mmCIF file of C-alpha atoms in Angstrom:
data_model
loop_
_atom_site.group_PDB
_atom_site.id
_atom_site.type_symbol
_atom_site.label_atom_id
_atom_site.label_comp_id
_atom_site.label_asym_id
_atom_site.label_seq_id
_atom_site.Cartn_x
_atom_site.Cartn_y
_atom_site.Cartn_z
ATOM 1 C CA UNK A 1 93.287 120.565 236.336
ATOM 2 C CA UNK A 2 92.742 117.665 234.621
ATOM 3 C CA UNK A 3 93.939 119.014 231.749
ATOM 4 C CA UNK A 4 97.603 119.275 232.872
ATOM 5 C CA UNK A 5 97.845 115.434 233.250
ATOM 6 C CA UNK A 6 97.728 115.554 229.522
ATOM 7 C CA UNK A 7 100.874 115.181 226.633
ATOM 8 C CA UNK A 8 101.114 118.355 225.694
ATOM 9 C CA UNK A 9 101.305 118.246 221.414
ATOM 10 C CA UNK A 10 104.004 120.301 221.769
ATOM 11 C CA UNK A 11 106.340 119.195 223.987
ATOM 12 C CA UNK A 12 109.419 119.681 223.732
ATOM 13 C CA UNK A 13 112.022 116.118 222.099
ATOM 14 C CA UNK A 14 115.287 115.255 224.105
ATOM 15 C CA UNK A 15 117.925 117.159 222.676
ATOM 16 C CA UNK A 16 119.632 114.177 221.298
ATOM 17 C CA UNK A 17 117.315 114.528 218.679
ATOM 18 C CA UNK A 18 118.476 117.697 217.468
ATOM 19 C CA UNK A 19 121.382 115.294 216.196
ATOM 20 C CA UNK A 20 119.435 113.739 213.792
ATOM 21 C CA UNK A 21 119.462 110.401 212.555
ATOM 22 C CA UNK A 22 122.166 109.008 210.024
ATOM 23 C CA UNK A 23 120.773 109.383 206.141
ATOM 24 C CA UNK A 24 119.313 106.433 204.762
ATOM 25 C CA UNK A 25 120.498 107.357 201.256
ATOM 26 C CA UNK A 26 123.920 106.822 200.970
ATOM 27 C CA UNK A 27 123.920 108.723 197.745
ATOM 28 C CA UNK A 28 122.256 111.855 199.598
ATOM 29 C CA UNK A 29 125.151 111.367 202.338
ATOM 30 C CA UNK A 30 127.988 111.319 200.415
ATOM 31 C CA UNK A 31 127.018 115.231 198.786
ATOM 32 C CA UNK A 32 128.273 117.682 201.141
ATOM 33 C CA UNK A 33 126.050 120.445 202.717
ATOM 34 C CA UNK A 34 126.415 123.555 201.838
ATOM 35 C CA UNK A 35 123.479 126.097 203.887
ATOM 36 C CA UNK A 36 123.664 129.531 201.876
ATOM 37 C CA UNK A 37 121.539 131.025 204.594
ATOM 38 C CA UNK A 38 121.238 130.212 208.272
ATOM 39 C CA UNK A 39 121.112 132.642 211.787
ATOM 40 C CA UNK A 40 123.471 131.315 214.063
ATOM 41 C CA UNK A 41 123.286 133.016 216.791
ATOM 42 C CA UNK A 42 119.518 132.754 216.522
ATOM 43 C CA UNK A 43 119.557 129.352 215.857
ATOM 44 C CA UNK A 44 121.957 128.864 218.901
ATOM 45 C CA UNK A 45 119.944 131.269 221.378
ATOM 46 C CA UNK A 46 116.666 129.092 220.442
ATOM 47 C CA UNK A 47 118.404 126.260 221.766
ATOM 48 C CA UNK A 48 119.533 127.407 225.362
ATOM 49 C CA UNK A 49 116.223 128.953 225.685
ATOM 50 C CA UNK A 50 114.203 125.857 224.518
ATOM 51 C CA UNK A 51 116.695 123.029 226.488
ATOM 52 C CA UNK A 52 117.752 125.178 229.667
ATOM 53 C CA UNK A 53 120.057 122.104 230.823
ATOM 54 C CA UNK A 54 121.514 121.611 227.186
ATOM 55 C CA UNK A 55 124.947 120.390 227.086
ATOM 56 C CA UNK A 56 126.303 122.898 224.587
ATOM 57 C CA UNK A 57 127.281 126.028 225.892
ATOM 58 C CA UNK A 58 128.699 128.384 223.257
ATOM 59 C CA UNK A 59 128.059 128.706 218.948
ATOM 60 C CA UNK A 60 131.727 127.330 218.702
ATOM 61 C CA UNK A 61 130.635 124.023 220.272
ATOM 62 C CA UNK A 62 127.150 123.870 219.328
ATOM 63 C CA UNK A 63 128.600 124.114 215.426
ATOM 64 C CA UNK A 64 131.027 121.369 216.233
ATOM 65 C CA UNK A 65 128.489 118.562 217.855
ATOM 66 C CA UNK A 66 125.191 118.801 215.457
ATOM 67 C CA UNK A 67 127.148 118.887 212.300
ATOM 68 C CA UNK A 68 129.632 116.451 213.745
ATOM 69 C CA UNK A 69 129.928 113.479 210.905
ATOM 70 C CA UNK A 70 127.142 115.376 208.904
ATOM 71 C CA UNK A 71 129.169 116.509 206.064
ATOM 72 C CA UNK A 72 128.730 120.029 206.353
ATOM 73 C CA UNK A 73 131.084 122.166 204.475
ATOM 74 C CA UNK A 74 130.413 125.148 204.847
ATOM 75 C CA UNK A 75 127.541 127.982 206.123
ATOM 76 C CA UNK A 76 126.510 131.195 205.345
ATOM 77 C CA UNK A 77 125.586 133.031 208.605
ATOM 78 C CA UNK A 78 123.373 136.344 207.761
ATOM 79 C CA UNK A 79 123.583 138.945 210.397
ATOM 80 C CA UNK A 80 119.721 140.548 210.283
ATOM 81 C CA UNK A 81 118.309 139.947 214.075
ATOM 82 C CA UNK A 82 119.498 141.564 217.727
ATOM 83 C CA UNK A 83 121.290 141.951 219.513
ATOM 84 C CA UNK A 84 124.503 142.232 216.749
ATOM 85 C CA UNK A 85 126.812 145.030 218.628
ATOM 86 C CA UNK A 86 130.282 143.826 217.510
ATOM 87 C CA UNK A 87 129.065 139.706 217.886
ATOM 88 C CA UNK A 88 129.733 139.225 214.063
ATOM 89 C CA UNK A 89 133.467 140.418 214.301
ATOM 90 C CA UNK A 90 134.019 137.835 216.957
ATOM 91 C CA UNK A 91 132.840 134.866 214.944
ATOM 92 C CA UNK A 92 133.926 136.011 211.663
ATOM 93 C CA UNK A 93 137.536 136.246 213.029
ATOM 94 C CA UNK A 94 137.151 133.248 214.467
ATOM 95 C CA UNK A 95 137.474 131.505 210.971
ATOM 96 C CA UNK A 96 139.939 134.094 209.292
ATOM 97 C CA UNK A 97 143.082 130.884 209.281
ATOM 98 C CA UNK A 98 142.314 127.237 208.416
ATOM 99 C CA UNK A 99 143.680 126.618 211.607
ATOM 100 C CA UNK A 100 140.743 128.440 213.592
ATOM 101 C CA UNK A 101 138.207 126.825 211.043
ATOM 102 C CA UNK A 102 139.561 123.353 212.126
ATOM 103 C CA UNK A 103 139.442 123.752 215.326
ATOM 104 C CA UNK A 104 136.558 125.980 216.716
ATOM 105 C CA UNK A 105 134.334 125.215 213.731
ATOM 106 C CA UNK A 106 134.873 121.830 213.384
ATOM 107 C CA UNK A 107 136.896 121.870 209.874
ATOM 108 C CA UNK A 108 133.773 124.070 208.298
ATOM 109 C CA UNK A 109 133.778 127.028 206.302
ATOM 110 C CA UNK A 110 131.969 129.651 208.093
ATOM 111 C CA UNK A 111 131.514 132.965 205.764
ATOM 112 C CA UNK A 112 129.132 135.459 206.804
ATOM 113 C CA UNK A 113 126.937 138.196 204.682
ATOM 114 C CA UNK A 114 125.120 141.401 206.613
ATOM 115 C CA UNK A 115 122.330 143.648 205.584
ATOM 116 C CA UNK A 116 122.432 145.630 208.893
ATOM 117 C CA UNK A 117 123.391 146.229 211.940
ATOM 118 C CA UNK A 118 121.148 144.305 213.708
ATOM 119 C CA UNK A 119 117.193 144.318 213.199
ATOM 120 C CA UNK A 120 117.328 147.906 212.259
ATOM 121 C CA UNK A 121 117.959 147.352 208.604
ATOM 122 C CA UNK A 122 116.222 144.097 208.047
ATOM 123 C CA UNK A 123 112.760 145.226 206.263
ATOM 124 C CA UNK A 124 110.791 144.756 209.308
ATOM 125 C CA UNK A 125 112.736 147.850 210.929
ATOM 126 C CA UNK A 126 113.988 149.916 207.883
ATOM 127 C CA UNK A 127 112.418 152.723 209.848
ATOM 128 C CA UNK A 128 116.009 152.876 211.629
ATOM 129 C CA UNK A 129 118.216 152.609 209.253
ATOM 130 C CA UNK A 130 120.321 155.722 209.332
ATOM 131 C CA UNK A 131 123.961 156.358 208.468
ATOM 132 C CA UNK A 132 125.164 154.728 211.502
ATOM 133 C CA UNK A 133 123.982 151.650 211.029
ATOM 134 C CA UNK A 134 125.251 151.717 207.298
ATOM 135 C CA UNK A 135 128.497 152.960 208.499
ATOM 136 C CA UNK A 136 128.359 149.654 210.255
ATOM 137 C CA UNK A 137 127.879 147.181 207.743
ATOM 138 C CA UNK A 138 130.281 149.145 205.165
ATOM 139 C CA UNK A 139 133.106 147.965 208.101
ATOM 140 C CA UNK A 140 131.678 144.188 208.007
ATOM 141 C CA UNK A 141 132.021 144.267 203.862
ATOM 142 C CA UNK A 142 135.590 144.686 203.947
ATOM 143 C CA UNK A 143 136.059 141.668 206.428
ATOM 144 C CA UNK A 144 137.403 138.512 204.180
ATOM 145 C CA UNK A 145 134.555 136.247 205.147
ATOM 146 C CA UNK A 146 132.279 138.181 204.111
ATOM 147 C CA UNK A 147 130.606 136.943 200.969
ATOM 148 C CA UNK A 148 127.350 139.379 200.536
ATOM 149 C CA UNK A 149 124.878 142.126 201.613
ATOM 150 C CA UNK A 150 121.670 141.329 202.791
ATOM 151 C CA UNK A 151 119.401 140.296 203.759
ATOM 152 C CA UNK A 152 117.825 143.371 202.835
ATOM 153 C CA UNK A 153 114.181 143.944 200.555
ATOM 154 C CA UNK A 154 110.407 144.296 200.791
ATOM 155 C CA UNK A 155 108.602 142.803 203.151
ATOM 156 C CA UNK A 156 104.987 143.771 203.223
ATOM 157 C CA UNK A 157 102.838 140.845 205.011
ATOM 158 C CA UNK A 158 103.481 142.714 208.302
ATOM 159 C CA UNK A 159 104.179 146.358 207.296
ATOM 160 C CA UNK A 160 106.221 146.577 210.257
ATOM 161 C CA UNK A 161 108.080 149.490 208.710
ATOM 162 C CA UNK A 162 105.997 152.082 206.145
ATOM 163 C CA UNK A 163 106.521 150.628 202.498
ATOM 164 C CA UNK A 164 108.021 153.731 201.333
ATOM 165 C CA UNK A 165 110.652 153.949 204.019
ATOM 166 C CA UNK A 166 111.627 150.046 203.417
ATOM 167 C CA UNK A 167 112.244 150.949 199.619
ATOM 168 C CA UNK A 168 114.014 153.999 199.926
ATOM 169 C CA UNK A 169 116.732 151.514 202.124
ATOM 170 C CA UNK A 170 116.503 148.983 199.857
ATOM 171 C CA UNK A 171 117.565 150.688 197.327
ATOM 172 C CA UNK A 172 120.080 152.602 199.504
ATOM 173 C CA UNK A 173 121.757 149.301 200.365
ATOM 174 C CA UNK A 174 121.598 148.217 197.053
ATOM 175 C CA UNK A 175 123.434 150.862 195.275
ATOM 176 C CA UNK A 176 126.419 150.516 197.727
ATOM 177 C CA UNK A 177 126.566 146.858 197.061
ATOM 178 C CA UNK A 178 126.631 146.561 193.536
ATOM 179 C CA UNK A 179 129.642 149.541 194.146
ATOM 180 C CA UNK A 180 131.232 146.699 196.257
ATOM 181 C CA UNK A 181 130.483 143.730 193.352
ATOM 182 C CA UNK A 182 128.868 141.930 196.806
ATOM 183 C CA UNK A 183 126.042 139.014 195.850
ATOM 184 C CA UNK A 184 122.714 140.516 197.083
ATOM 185 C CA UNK A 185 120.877 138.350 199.505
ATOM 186 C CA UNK A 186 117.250 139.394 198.836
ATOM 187 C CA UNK A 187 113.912 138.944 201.078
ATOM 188 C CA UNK A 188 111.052 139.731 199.659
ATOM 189 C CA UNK A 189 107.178 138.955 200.568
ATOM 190 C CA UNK A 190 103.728 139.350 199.116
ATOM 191 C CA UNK A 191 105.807 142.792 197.519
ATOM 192 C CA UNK A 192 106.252 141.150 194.243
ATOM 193 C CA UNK A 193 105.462 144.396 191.892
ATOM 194 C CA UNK A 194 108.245 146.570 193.748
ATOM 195 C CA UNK A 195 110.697 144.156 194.776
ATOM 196 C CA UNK A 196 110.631 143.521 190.503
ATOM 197 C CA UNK A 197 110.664 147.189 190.022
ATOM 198 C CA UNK A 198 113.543 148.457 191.967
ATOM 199 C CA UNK A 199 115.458 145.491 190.919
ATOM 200 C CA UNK A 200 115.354 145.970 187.334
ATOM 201 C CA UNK A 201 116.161 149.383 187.517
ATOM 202 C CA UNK A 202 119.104 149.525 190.322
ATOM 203 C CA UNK A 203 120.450 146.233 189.545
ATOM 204 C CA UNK A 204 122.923 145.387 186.522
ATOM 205 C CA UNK A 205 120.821 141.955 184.771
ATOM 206 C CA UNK A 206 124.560 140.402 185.144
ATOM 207 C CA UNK A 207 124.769 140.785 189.115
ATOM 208 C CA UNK A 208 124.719 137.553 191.325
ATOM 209 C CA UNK A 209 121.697 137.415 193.247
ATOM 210 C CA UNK A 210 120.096 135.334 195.903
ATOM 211 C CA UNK A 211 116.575 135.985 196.773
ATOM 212 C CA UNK A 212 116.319 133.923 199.865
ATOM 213 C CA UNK A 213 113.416 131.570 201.015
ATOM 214 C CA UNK A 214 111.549 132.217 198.391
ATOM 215 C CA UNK A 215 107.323 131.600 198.846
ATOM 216 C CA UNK A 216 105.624 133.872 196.138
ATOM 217 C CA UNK A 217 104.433 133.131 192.881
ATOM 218 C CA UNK A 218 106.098 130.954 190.460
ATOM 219 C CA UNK A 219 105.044 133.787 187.484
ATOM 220 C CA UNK A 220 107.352 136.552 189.764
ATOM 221 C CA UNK A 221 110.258 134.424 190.207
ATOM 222 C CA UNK A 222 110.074 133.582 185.868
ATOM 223 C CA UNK A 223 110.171 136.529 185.315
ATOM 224 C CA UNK A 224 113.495 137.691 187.745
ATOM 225 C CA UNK A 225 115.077 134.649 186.291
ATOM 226 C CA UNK A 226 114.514 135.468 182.578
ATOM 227 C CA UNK A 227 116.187 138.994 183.376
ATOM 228 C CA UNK A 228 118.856 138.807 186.029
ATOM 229 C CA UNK A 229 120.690 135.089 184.429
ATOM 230 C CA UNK A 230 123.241 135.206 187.874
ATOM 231 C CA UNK A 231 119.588 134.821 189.935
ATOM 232 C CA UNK A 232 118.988 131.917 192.276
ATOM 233 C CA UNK A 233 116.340 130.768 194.273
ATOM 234 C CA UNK A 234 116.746 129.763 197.886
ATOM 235 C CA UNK A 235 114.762 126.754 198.759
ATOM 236 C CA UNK A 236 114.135 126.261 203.036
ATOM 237 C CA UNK A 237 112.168 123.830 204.820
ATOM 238 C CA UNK A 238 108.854 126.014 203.653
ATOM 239 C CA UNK A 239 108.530 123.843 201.092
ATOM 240 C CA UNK A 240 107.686 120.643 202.577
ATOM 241 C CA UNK A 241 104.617 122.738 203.981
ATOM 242 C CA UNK A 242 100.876 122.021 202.733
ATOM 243 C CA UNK A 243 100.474 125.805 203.011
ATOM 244 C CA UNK A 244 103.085 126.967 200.297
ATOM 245 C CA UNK A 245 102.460 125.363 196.762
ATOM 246 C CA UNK A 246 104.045 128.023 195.281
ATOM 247 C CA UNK A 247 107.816 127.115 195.950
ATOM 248 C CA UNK A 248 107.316 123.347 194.611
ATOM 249 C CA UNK A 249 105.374 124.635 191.431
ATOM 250 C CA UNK A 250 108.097 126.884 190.698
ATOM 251 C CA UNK A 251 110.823 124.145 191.026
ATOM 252 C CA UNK A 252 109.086 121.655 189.123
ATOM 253 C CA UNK A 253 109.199 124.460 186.042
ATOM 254 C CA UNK A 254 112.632 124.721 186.545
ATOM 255 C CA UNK A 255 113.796 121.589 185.943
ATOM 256 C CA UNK A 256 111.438 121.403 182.820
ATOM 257 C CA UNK A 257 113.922 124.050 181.154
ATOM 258 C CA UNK A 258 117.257 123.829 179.534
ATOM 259 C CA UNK A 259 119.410 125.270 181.964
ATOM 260 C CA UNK A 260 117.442 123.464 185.168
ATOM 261 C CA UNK A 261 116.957 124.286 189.026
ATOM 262 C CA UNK A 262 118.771 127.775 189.624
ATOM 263 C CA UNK A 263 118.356 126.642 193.252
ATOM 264 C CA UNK A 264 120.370 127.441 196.310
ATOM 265 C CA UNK A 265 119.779 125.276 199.464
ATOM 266 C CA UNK A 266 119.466 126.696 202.831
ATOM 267 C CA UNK A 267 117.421 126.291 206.413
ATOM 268 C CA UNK A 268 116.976 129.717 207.372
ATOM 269 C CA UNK A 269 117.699 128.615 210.397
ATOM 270 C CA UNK A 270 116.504 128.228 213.961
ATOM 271 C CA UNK A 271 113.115 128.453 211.326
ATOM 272 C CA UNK A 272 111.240 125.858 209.162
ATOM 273 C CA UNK A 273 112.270 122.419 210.318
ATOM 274 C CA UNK A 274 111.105 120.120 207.485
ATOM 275 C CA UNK A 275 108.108 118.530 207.949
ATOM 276 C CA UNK A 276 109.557 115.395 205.813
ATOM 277 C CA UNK A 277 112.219 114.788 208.701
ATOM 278 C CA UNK A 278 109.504 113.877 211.071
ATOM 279 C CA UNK A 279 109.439 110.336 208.980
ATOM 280 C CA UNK A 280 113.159 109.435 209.905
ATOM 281 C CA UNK A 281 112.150 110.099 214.001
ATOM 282 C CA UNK A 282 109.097 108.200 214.448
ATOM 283 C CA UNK A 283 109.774 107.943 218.213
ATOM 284 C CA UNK A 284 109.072 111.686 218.575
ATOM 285 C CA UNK A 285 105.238 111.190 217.015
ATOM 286 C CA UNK A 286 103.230 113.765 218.261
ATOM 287 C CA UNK A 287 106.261 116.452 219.170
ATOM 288 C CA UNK A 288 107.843 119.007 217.117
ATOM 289 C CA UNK A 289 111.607 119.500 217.020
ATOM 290 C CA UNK A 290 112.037 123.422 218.267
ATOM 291 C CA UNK A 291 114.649 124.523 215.799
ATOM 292 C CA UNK A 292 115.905 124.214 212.274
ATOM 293 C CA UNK A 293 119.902 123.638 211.834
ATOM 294 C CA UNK A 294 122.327 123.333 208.992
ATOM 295 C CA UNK A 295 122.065 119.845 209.076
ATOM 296 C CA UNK A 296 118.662 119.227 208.340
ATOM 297 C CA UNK A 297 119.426 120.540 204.298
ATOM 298 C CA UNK A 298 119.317 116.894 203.055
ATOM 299 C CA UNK A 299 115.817 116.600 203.982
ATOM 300 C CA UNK A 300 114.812 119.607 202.269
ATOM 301 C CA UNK A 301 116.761 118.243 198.820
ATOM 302 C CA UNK A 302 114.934 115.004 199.273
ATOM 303 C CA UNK A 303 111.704 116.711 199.480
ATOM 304 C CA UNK A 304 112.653 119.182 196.620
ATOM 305 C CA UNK A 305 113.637 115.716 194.636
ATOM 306 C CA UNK A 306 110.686 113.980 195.233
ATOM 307 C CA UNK A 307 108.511 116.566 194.062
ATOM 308 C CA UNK A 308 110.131 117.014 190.596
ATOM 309 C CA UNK A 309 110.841 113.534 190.224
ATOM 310 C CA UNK A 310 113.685 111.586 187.715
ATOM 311 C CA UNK A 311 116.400 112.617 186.668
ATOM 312 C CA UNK A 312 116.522 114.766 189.754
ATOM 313 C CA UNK A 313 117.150 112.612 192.748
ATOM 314 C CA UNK A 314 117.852 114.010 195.874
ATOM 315 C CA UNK A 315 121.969 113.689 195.415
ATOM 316 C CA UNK A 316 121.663 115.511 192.249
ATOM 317 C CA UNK A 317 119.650 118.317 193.881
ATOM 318 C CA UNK A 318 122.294 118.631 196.618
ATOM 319 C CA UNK A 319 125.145 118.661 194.201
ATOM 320 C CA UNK A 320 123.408 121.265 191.581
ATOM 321 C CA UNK A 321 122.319 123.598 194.734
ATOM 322 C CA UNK A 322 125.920 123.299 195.733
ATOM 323 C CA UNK A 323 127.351 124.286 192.396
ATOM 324 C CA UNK A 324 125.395 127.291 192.668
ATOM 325 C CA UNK A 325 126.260 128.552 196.227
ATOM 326 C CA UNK A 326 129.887 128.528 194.326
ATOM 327 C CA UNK A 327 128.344 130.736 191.706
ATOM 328 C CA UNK A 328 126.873 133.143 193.551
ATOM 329 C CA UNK A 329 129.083 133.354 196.857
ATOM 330 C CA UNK A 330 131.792 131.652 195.854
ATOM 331 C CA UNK A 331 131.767 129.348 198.598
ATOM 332 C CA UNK A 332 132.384 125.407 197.740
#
């Protein structure tokens, strides 16, 4: 019993610190966010679950109060978890006119890209994918904020689907978007060899590609980035963590070339706060914030900029990453 009387490590902060505190780098501040990859109504259901008296009650208002006077610009929700049903249509119409975007979403972009419909086509349930389902997200490609297909790919660290299965969708999915011209919004893990293979032979070295979160070797990602040129590497919150090296290696070698970081900044989102914000909230020592949102990307381009070091500060990281999301998605 005793034990109870205790702080619990992980109890849970006041929500006001989901909020965040202001920047202290003006420079940082001033570079609008941009998150090429984020779950909304994830992120959004991890809240009411986690503060059960929170004071936002839908995604519309929740959007509009953390990134209020946090420069975000624009977000690009990915539709890969349950329950979808016909949620996306709802939100994605909801920012069709600048008129809806101003006032539901707080004067952000909101664009959208699907690789499903619902968990059944994400690689941890490609078992399901059938015609239905693709049926489904052949509908949410024609929809004008829709800026990609995926997330689709390998993912082999649980095998929650049988490897062959997850390739023959993969490459199912990625046939009918290169048909489309759609950017490709890749996840791939510990699958290297046939997430390499079936992209070099199914995908044009020209097409714009995203391979999202990225945590394997630095050798793997070379050697997609020396073949597909349009290929960028999304950068979360995983690497401010002592347990991936991998994603900070890789960046530091590509600033070292010519062209520099083919980066794109996002949170993944509710996942992978960065551990680097933790410094800007001292009075929540010994807690742990219980979701990621689109406003914590500064963080992870001060991190990213500290670890490759001049001329890359953490305002020039933002504003390269930026310039990319326009490359691949189109979305400034």
């Amino acid at each position: 019993m005793g034990k109870n009387n205790k702080k619990s490590k992980n109890t849970v902060p006041p929500e006001t610190y989901l909020r965040l505190p202001p920047l202290a780098d003006a420079s940082l501040a001033a570079q609008p966010i941009i998150d090429t990859h984020t779950h909304l109504v994830s992120t959004f259901s991890t809240y009411r679950s986690k503060y059960k008296n929170g004071t936002l009650y839908d995604i519309h208002e929740f959007v509009r109060e953390m990134y209020h006077d946090r420069n975000v610009r624009a977000i690009v929700d990915v539709w890969c978890e349950a329950p979808v049903l016909q949620a996306w249509r709802e939100l994605a119409d909801s920012a069709l006119t600048a008129e809806d975007r101003a006032g539901k979403w707080g004067g952000i972009d909101y664009w959208f890209v699907m690789g499903e419909r619902s968990d059944r086509v994400h690689p941890h349930e490609a078992k399901s994918y059938n015609d239905a389902v693709e049926e489904s997200i052949l509908e949410a490609m024609a929809h004008p904020r829709c800026v990609g297909w995926g997330e689709m790919g390998l993912d082999y660290h649980y095998d929650n689907s049988p490897r062959a299965i997850q390739q023959e969708v993969f490459i199912r999915q990625l046939k009918h978007a290169i048909r489309l011209g759609k950017p490709l919004t890749i996840h791939t893990r510990e699958a290297e060899a046939d997430t390499e293979r079936i992209l070099k032979e199914h995908v044009p070295s020209d097409h714009k590609i995203h391979i999202h979160c990225f945590t394997d070797s630095p050798d793997f990602a070379q050697r997609l980035l020396q073949h597909f040129r349009n290929l960028y590497i999304g950068i979360t919150g995983v690497i401010t963590y002592s347990t991936n090296l991998n994603t900070s290696d890789l960046v530091k070698q590509m600033v070292a070339s010519d062209i520099g970081p083919r980066i794109l900044l996002e949170t993944d989102a509710p996942f992978m706060v960065p551990s680097n914000l933790y410094n800007s909230i001292p009075e929540i020592k010994g807690s742990r914030l219980p979701l990621c949102h689109t406003a914590m990307i500064p963080w992870v381009a001060e991190y990213t900029a500290g670890k490759v070091g001049d001329p890359w500060n953490a305002a020039e990281i933002m504003k390269r990453a930026n310039e990319n999301a326009k490359a691949v998605y189109g979305v400034q």
